């Protein structure tokens, strides 16, 4: 069913079934190595949270156990990309912030991803490239909202 309650034409079912594997391939192929992808995810989460996210929050957003997120955050901290700061609301809690080097690494990775996008879609029409970029951005925003609602549609 579509979001408007209309049935999806049968010929589109296999295309929709391919979305998950296609997104997985994007994650694996468009980033650098596995560590680069994990680091980029952590840096983006911390950057988007603007100093209001904990290790537990990163773990939740990544969909991983807290020790997994802790290791990724420790690696970023050791590289000088993140710092921990005491929470003003709860002195027992640490919040994460990007350092200047972390913000620079985040921007560099975004530029690398843009270059990859432009190379991958170089043979597309400009209209198709921009439409896909709009849909991909919208999908990311809607996915964030869906997660924030606690996946209430499940």
N, C-alpha and C. Protein backbone atom coordinates (compact mmCIF):
# COMPACT_ATOMS: atom_id res chain seq x y z
N UNK A 1 0.84 -1.19 0.00
CA UNK A 1 0.00 0.00 0.00
C UNK A 1 0.88 1.25 0.00
N UNK A 2 0.45 2.25 -0.69
CA UNK A 2 1.13 3.53 -0.66
C UNK A 2 0.70 4.27 0.60
N UNK A 3 1.36 5.40 0.87
CA UNK A 3 0.98 6.19 2.05
C UNK A 3 -0.43 6.75 1.92
N UNK A 4 -0.95 6.82 0.69
CA UNK A 4 -2.30 7.31 0.48
C UNK A 4 -3.31 6.16 0.54
N UNK A 5 -2.88 4.95 0.90
CA UNK A 5 -3.78 3.81 1.02
C UNK A 5 -4.09 3.13 -0.30
N UNK A 6 -3.43 3.51 -1.35
CA UNK A 6 -3.65 2.90 -2.67
C UNK A 6 -2.72 1.70 -2.81
N UNK A 7 -3.17 0.62 -3.44
CA UNK A 7 -2.27 -0.51 -3.64
C UNK A 7 -1.15 -0.15 -4.60
N UNK A 8 0.04 -0.69 -4.34
CA UNK A 8 1.17 -0.49 -5.22
C UNK A 8 1.01 -1.45 -6.39
N UNK A 9 1.14 -0.95 -7.61
CA UNK A 9 1.03 -1.87 -8.75
C UNK A 9 2.02 -3.02 -8.61
N UNK A 10 1.62 -4.22 -8.98
CA UNK A 10 2.44 -5.41 -8.80
C UNK A 10 3.82 -5.27 -9.43
N UNK A 11 3.90 -4.63 -10.57
CA UNK A 11 5.20 -4.50 -11.23
C UNK A 11 6.19 -3.67 -10.42
N UNK A 12 5.73 -2.86 -9.48
CA UNK A 12 6.60 -2.04 -8.65
C UNK A 12 7.06 -2.77 -7.39
N UNK A 13 6.42 -3.89 -7.04
CA UNK A 13 6.76 -4.59 -5.80
C UNK A 13 8.23 -5.01 -5.78
N UNK A 14 8.74 -5.57 -6.86
CA UNK A 14 10.13 -6.01 -6.85
C UNK A 14 11.08 -4.81 -6.77
N UNK A 15 10.70 -3.71 -7.39
CA UNK A 15 11.51 -2.50 -7.29
C UNK A 15 11.57 -2.02 -5.84
N UNK A 16 10.44 -2.01 -5.17
CA UNK A 16 10.41 -1.59 -3.76
C UNK A 16 11.18 -2.57 -2.88
N UNK A 17 11.15 -3.86 -3.21
CA UNK A 17 11.94 -4.85 -2.46
C UNK A 17 13.43 -4.61 -2.62
N UNK A 18 13.84 -3.96 -3.70
CA UNK A 18 15.26 -3.71 -3.96
C UNK A 18 15.80 -2.48 -3.23
N UNK A 19 14.92 -1.70 -2.61
CA UNK A 19 15.36 -0.47 -1.95
C UNK A 19 16.35 -0.75 -0.82
N UNK A 20 16.03 -1.67 0.06
CA UNK A 20 16.91 -1.97 1.20
C UNK A 20 18.30 -2.39 0.76
N UNK A 21 18.40 -3.40 -0.10
CA UNK A 21 19.74 -3.78 -0.58
C UNK A 21 20.46 -2.64 -1.30
N UNK A 22 19.73 -1.80 -2.04
CA UNK A 22 20.36 -0.68 -2.73
C UNK A 22 20.93 0.32 -1.72
N UNK A 23 20.19 0.61 -0.67
CA UNK A 23 20.71 1.52 0.36
C UNK A 23 21.94 0.93 1.05
N UNK A 24 21.92 -0.36 1.28
CA UNK A 24 23.07 -1.04 1.88
C UNK A 24 24.30 -0.93 0.97
N UNK A 25 24.11 -1.12 -0.34
CA UNK A 25 25.22 -0.98 -1.28
C UNK A 25 25.76 0.44 -1.27
N UNK A 26 24.89 1.42 -1.19
CA UNK A 26 25.33 2.81 -1.13
C UNK A 26 26.25 3.03 0.08
N UNK A 27 25.84 2.52 1.21
CA UNK A 27 26.65 2.70 2.43
C UNK A 27 28.02 2.05 2.27
N UNK A 28 28.04 0.89 1.63
CA UNK A 28 29.31 0.16 1.51
C UNK A 28 30.22 0.75 0.44
N UNK A 29 29.67 1.24 -0.63
CA UNK A 29 30.48 1.59 -1.79
C UNK A 29 30.83 3.06 -1.93
N UNK A 30 30.06 3.94 -1.38
CA UNK A 30 30.27 5.36 -1.63
C UNK A 30 31.18 5.99 -0.58
N UNK A 31 31.36 5.34 0.54
CA UNK A 31 32.26 5.88 1.54
C UNK A 31 33.67 5.40 1.32
N UNK A 32 34.56 5.80 2.20
CA UNK A 32 35.92 5.26 2.17
C UNK A 32 35.87 3.87 2.77
N UNK A 33 36.84 3.54 3.59
CA UNK A 33 36.81 2.25 4.27
C UNK A 33 35.76 2.23 5.36
N UNK A 34 35.55 1.08 5.96
CA UNK A 34 34.54 0.94 7.01
C UNK A 34 34.73 1.95 8.14
N UNK A 35 35.99 2.14 8.55
CA UNK A 35 36.26 3.10 9.62
C UNK A 35 35.87 4.51 9.22
N UNK A 36 36.10 4.86 7.95
CA UNK A 36 35.72 6.19 7.48
C UNK A 36 34.22 6.39 7.55
N UNK A 37 33.47 5.37 7.16
CA UNK A 37 32.01 5.47 7.19
C UNK A 37 31.51 5.62 8.62
N UNK A 38 32.01 4.80 9.52
CA UNK A 38 31.59 4.88 10.92
C UNK A 38 31.96 6.23 11.50
N UNK A 39 33.17 6.68 11.21
CA UNK A 39 33.61 7.99 11.71
C UNK A 39 32.70 9.09 11.16
N UNK A 40 32.37 9.03 9.88
CA UNK A 40 31.51 10.04 9.28
C UNK A 40 30.12 10.03 9.92
N UNK A 41 29.58 8.86 10.18
CA UNK A 41 28.27 8.77 10.82
C UNK A 41 28.32 9.43 12.20
N UNK A 42 29.35 9.10 12.97
CA UNK A 42 29.49 9.69 14.31
C UNK A 42 29.63 11.21 14.22
N UNK A 43 30.51 11.68 13.34
CA UNK A 43 30.71 13.13 13.21
C UNK A 43 29.44 13.85 12.78
N UNK A 44 28.70 13.25 11.85
CA UNK A 44 27.45 13.88 11.42
C UNK A 44 26.42 13.89 12.55
N UNK A 45 26.30 12.80 13.28
CA UNK A 45 25.35 12.77 14.40
C UNK A 45 25.68 13.84 15.43
N UNK A 46 26.95 13.92 15.79
CA UNK A 46 27.37 14.90 16.80
C UNK A 46 27.19 16.32 16.25
N UNK A 47 27.56 16.53 15.00
CA UNK A 47 27.42 17.86 14.40
C UNK A 47 25.97 18.30 14.30
N UNK A 48 25.11 17.38 13.89
CA UNK A 48 23.68 17.71 13.76
C UNK A 48 23.03 17.95 15.11
N UNK A 49 23.54 17.31 16.16
CA UNK A 49 22.97 17.46 17.50
C UNK A 49 23.43 18.75 18.17
N UNK A 50 24.44 19.40 17.62
CA UNK A 50 24.93 20.69 18.12
C UNK A 50 25.18 20.68 19.63
N UNK A 51 25.98 19.71 20.11
CA UNK A 51 26.35 19.67 21.52
C UNK A 51 25.29 19.14 22.45
N UNK A 52 24.28 18.45 21.91
CA UNK A 52 23.21 17.93 22.76
C UNK A 52 23.07 16.42 22.64
N UNK A 53 24.18 15.70 22.46
CA UNK A 53 24.09 14.25 22.30
C UNK A 53 25.14 13.57 23.17
N UNK A 54 24.74 12.45 23.74
CA UNK A 54 25.62 11.64 24.58
C UNK A 54 26.05 10.41 23.80
N UNK A 55 26.93 9.62 24.42
CA UNK A 55 27.33 8.35 23.82
C UNK A 55 26.10 7.47 23.61
N UNK A 56 25.22 7.43 24.59
CA UNK A 56 23.99 6.65 24.47
C UNK A 56 23.12 7.13 23.32
N UNK A 57 23.06 8.43 23.13
CA UNK A 57 22.29 8.99 22.02
C UNK A 57 22.88 8.61 20.68
N UNK A 58 24.21 8.62 20.58
CA UNK A 58 24.87 8.19 19.34
C UNK A 58 24.57 6.72 19.08
N UNK A 59 24.66 5.90 20.12
CA UNK A 59 24.37 4.46 19.97
C UNK A 59 22.95 4.25 19.47
N UNK A 60 22.01 4.98 20.06
CA UNK A 60 20.61 4.85 19.66
C UNK A 60 20.41 5.26 18.21
N UNK A 61 20.99 6.40 17.83
CA UNK A 61 20.85 6.89 16.45
C UNK A 61 21.50 5.95 15.44
N UNK A 62 22.62 5.32 15.84
CA UNK A 62 23.31 4.40 14.94
C UNK A 62 22.65 3.02 14.92
N UNK A 63 21.83 2.74 15.93
CA UNK A 63 21.21 1.43 16.02
C UNK A 63 22.19 0.35 16.43
N UNK A 64 23.13 0.72 17.31
CA UNK A 64 24.14 -0.22 17.78
C UNK A 64 24.17 -0.23 19.30
N UNK A 65 24.83 -1.22 19.87
CA UNK A 65 24.99 -1.29 21.31
C UNK A 65 25.93 -0.17 21.78
N UNK A 66 25.74 0.26 23.01
CA UNK A 66 26.54 1.38 23.53
C UNK A 66 28.05 1.12 23.46
N UNK A 67 28.53 -0.11 23.74
CA UNK A 67 29.99 -0.31 23.62
C UNK A 67 30.52 -0.09 22.19
N UNK A 68 29.72 -0.40 21.20
CA UNK A 68 30.14 -0.17 19.81
C UNK A 68 30.27 1.32 19.55
N UNK A 69 29.28 2.09 19.97
CA UNK A 69 29.34 3.54 19.81
C UNK A 69 30.50 4.12 20.63
N UNK A 70 30.70 3.60 21.83
CA UNK A 70 31.80 4.09 22.68
C UNK A 70 33.15 3.92 22.01
N UNK A 71 33.37 2.78 21.36
CA UNK A 71 34.64 2.56 20.66
C UNK A 71 34.81 3.55 19.51
N UNK A 72 33.74 3.76 18.75
CA UNK A 72 33.82 4.70 17.63
C UNK A 72 34.08 6.12 18.13
N UNK A 73 33.43 6.49 19.21
CA UNK A 73 33.61 7.82 19.79
C UNK A 73 35.02 7.96 20.37
N UNK A 74 35.51 6.92 21.02
CA UNK A 74 36.88 6.95 21.57
C UNK A 74 37.90 7.14 20.45
N UNK A 75 37.68 6.47 19.32
CA UNK A 75 38.60 6.62 18.19
C UNK A 75 38.56 8.05 17.66
N UNK A 76 37.37 8.62 17.55
CA UNK A 76 37.24 10.01 17.09
C UNK A 76 37.87 10.98 18.07
N UNK A 77 37.73 10.71 19.36
CA UNK A 77 38.31 11.56 20.39
C UNK A 77 39.84 11.47 20.33
N UNK A 78 40.35 10.25 20.17
CA UNK A 78 41.81 10.06 20.08
C UNK A 78 42.39 10.76 18.85
N UNK A 79 41.60 10.86 17.78
CA UNK A 79 42.04 11.56 16.56
C UNK A 79 41.88 13.07 16.68
N UNK A 80 41.31 13.53 17.80
CA UNK A 80 41.11 14.97 18.00
C UNK A 80 39.91 15.52 17.27
N UNK A 81 38.96 14.65 16.90
CA UNK A 81 37.79 15.08 16.15
C UNK A 81 36.60 15.43 17.04
N UNK A 82 36.56 14.84 18.23
CA UNK A 82 35.47 15.06 19.19
C UNK A 82 36.06 15.40 20.54
N UNK A 83 35.24 16.04 21.35
CA UNK A 83 35.59 16.26 22.76
C UNK A 83 34.34 16.02 23.60
N UNK A 84 34.56 15.62 24.82
CA UNK A 84 33.47 15.45 25.78
C UNK A 84 33.40 16.69 26.65
N UNK A 85 32.18 17.14 26.90
CA UNK A 85 31.97 18.29 27.77
C UNK A 85 30.90 17.92 28.79
N UNK A 86 31.03 18.47 29.98
CA UNK A 86 30.05 18.18 31.02
C UNK A 86 28.70 18.78 30.65
N UNK A 87 27.66 18.02 30.90
CA UNK A 87 26.30 18.51 30.67
C UNK A 87 25.96 19.53 31.73
N UNK A 88 25.36 20.64 31.32
CA UNK A 88 24.93 21.66 32.28
C UNK A 88 23.71 21.20 33.08
N UNK A 89 22.93 20.26 32.50
CA UNK A 89 21.73 19.78 33.16
C UNK A 89 22.02 18.61 34.10
N UNK A 90 23.04 17.81 33.76
CA UNK A 90 23.35 16.62 34.56
C UNK A 90 24.86 16.46 34.60
N UNK A 91 25.46 16.86 35.70
CA UNK A 91 26.91 16.83 35.86
C UNK A 91 27.52 15.44 35.71
N UNK A 92 26.69 14.39 35.85
CA UNK A 92 27.20 13.03 35.70
C UNK A 92 27.29 12.62 34.23
N UNK A 93 26.71 13.42 33.38
CA UNK A 93 26.61 13.07 31.96
C UNK A 93 27.56 13.92 31.13
N UNK A 94 28.15 13.30 30.10
CA UNK A 94 29.01 14.02 29.16
C UNK A 94 28.31 14.15 27.82
N UNK A 95 28.40 15.32 27.27
CA UNK A 95 27.90 15.56 25.92
C UNK A 95 29.09 15.57 24.97
N UNK A 96 28.80 15.34 23.71
CA UNK A 96 29.85 15.30 22.70
C UNK A 96 29.76 16.53 21.81
N UNK A 97 30.93 17.06 21.45
CA UNK A 97 31.02 18.20 20.54
C UNK A 97 32.10 17.92 19.52
N UNK A 98 31.92 18.49 18.33
CA UNK A 98 32.97 18.44 17.33
C UNK A 98 34.06 19.43 17.69
N UNK A 99 35.30 19.06 17.45
CA UNK A 99 36.40 20.01 17.52
C UNK A 99 36.48 20.69 16.15
N UNK A 100 37.35 21.68 16.02
CA UNK A 100 37.54 22.30 14.71
C UNK A 100 38.00 21.26 13.70
N UNK A 101 38.89 20.35 14.13
CA UNK A 101 39.36 19.28 13.24
C UNK A 101 38.22 18.35 12.87
N UNK A 102 37.31 18.10 13.80
CA UNK A 102 36.15 17.25 13.52
C UNK A 102 35.22 17.88 12.51
N UNK A 103 34.99 19.18 12.65
CA UNK A 103 34.14 19.89 11.68
C UNK A 103 34.80 19.89 10.31
N UNK A 104 36.11 20.07 10.28
CA UNK A 104 36.84 20.05 9.01
C UNK A 104 36.77 18.66 8.37
N UNK A 105 36.94 17.60 9.16
CA UNK A 105 36.85 16.23 8.64
C UNK A 105 35.44 15.95 8.12
N UNK A 106 34.45 16.46 8.81
CA UNK A 106 33.06 16.29 8.38
C UNK A 106 32.82 16.97 7.03
N UNK A 107 33.32 18.19 6.88
CA UNK A 107 33.19 18.91 5.61
C UNK A 107 33.95 18.22 4.49
N UNK A 108 35.16 17.72 4.79
CA UNK A 108 35.96 17.02 3.79
C UNK A 108 35.25 15.77 3.30
N UNK A 109 34.66 15.02 4.22
CA UNK A 109 33.96 13.80 3.85
C UNK A 109 32.73 14.13 3.02
N UNK A 110 32.03 15.19 3.38
CA UNK A 110 30.85 15.60 2.60
C UNK A 110 31.28 15.98 1.18
N UNK A 111 32.40 16.67 1.04
CA UNK A 111 32.90 17.04 -0.29
C UNK A 111 33.27 15.79 -1.08
N UNK A 112 33.87 14.81 -0.41
CA UNK A 112 34.21 13.53 -1.06
C UNK A 112 32.94 12.82 -1.53
N UNK A 113 31.91 12.83 -0.69
CA UNK A 113 30.65 12.20 -1.07
C UNK A 113 30.00 12.93 -2.24
N UNK A 114 30.11 14.24 -2.26
CA UNK A 114 29.55 15.00 -3.39
C UNK A 114 30.28 14.65 -4.67
N UNK A 115 31.61 14.58 -4.60
CA UNK A 115 32.38 14.20 -5.79
C UNK A 115 31.96 12.82 -6.28
N UNK A 116 31.79 11.88 -5.36
CA UNK A 116 31.37 10.53 -5.74
C UNK A 116 29.99 10.58 -6.39
N UNK A 117 29.08 11.33 -5.82
CA UNK A 117 27.73 11.47 -6.37
C UNK A 117 27.80 12.02 -7.79
N UNK A 118 28.60 13.06 -7.98
CA UNK A 118 28.70 13.67 -9.30
C UNK A 118 29.33 12.72 -10.32
N UNK A 119 30.33 11.94 -9.90
CA UNK A 119 30.95 10.98 -10.82
C UNK A 119 29.99 9.84 -11.15
N UNK A 120 29.31 9.32 -10.14
CA UNK A 120 28.39 8.20 -10.35
C UNK A 120 27.24 8.61 -11.26
N UNK A 121 26.77 9.84 -11.11
CA UNK A 121 25.60 10.29 -11.87
C UNK A 121 25.98 11.17 -13.07
N UNK A 122 27.24 11.16 -13.45
CA UNK A 122 27.71 12.03 -14.54
C UNK A 122 26.95 11.82 -15.84
N UNK A 123 26.50 10.60 -16.08
CA UNK A 123 25.77 10.32 -17.33
C UNK A 123 24.27 10.56 -17.21
N UNK A 124 23.82 11.01 -16.05
CA UNK A 124 22.40 11.33 -15.85
C UNK A 124 22.13 12.74 -16.38
N UNK A 125 20.89 12.98 -16.69
CA UNK A 125 20.52 14.36 -17.04
C UNK A 125 20.60 15.20 -15.76
N UNK A 126 20.78 16.48 -15.94
CA UNK A 126 20.84 17.39 -14.80
C UNK A 126 19.54 17.32 -13.99
N UNK A 127 18.42 17.23 -14.68
CA UNK A 127 17.12 17.15 -14.00
C UNK A 127 17.03 15.89 -13.16
N UNK A 128 17.47 14.74 -13.69
CA UNK A 128 17.44 13.49 -12.93
C UNK A 128 18.35 13.56 -11.71
N UNK A 129 19.54 14.12 -11.90
CA UNK A 129 20.51 14.23 -10.81
C UNK A 129 19.94 15.08 -9.68
N UNK A 130 19.37 16.22 -10.02
CA UNK A 130 18.81 17.11 -9.00
C UNK A 130 17.57 16.50 -8.34
N UNK A 131 16.75 15.83 -9.12
CA UNK A 131 15.55 15.19 -8.54
C UNK A 131 15.95 14.09 -7.57
N UNK A 132 16.94 13.28 -7.94
CA UNK A 132 17.41 12.23 -7.05
C UNK A 132 18.00 12.84 -5.78
N UNK A 133 18.77 13.91 -5.92
CA UNK A 133 19.34 14.58 -4.75
C UNK A 133 18.23 15.08 -3.83
N UNK A 134 17.17 15.65 -4.42
CA UNK A 134 16.03 16.11 -3.61
C UNK A 134 15.37 14.95 -2.88
N UNK A 135 15.13 13.86 -3.62
CA UNK A 135 14.48 12.70 -3.00
C UNK A 135 15.37 12.07 -1.92
N UNK A 136 16.66 11.97 -2.18
CA UNK A 136 17.56 11.38 -1.20
C UNK A 136 17.62 12.23 0.07
N UNK A 137 17.68 13.54 -0.10
CA UNK A 137 17.68 14.45 1.04
C UNK A 137 16.36 14.35 1.80
N UNK A 138 15.28 14.33 1.08
CA UNK A 138 13.95 14.20 1.71
C UNK A 138 13.83 12.88 2.45
N UNK A 139 14.32 11.80 1.85
CA UNK A 139 14.27 10.49 2.49
C UNK A 139 15.04 10.52 3.81
N UNK A 140 16.22 11.15 3.80
CA UNK A 140 17.00 11.25 5.03
C UNK A 140 16.28 12.05 6.11
N UNK A 141 15.65 13.14 5.72
CA UNK A 141 14.89 13.95 6.69
C UNK A 141 13.70 13.18 7.24
N UNK A 142 12.98 12.50 6.35
CA UNK A 142 11.81 11.73 6.80
C UNK A 142 12.23 10.54 7.66
N UNK A 143 13.38 9.94 7.35
CA UNK A 143 13.88 8.83 8.16
C UNK A 143 14.22 9.32 9.57
N UNK A 144 14.81 10.50 9.65
CA UNK A 144 15.11 11.08 10.98
C UNK A 144 13.84 11.34 11.76
N UNK A 145 12.84 11.89 11.11
CA UNK A 145 11.57 12.16 11.78
C UNK A 145 10.90 10.86 12.22
N UNK A 146 10.97 9.84 11.38
CA UNK A 146 10.40 8.53 11.70
C UNK A 146 11.08 7.93 12.92
N UNK A 147 12.41 8.04 12.97
CA UNK A 147 13.15 7.54 14.13
C UNK A 147 12.79 8.33 15.38
N UNK A 148 12.69 9.65 15.25
CA UNK A 148 12.34 10.50 16.40
C UNK A 148 10.97 10.17 16.96
N UNK A 149 10.06 9.76 16.09
CA UNK A 149 8.72 9.38 16.56
C UNK A 149 8.73 7.99 17.21
N UNK A 150 9.89 7.36 17.25
CA UNK A 150 9.98 6.04 17.87
C UNK A 150 9.46 4.94 16.95
N UNK A 151 9.55 5.21 15.66
CA UNK A 151 9.11 4.21 14.69
C UNK A 151 7.70 3.75 15.01
N UNK A 152 6.88 4.72 15.34
CA UNK A 152 5.52 4.45 15.82
C UNK A 152 4.67 3.70 14.81
N UNK A 153 5.06 3.71 13.56
CA UNK A 153 4.27 3.00 12.56
C UNK A 153 4.49 1.49 12.60
N UNK A 154 5.48 1.04 13.39
CA UNK A 154 5.77 -0.40 13.43
C UNK A 154 4.64 -1.17 14.04
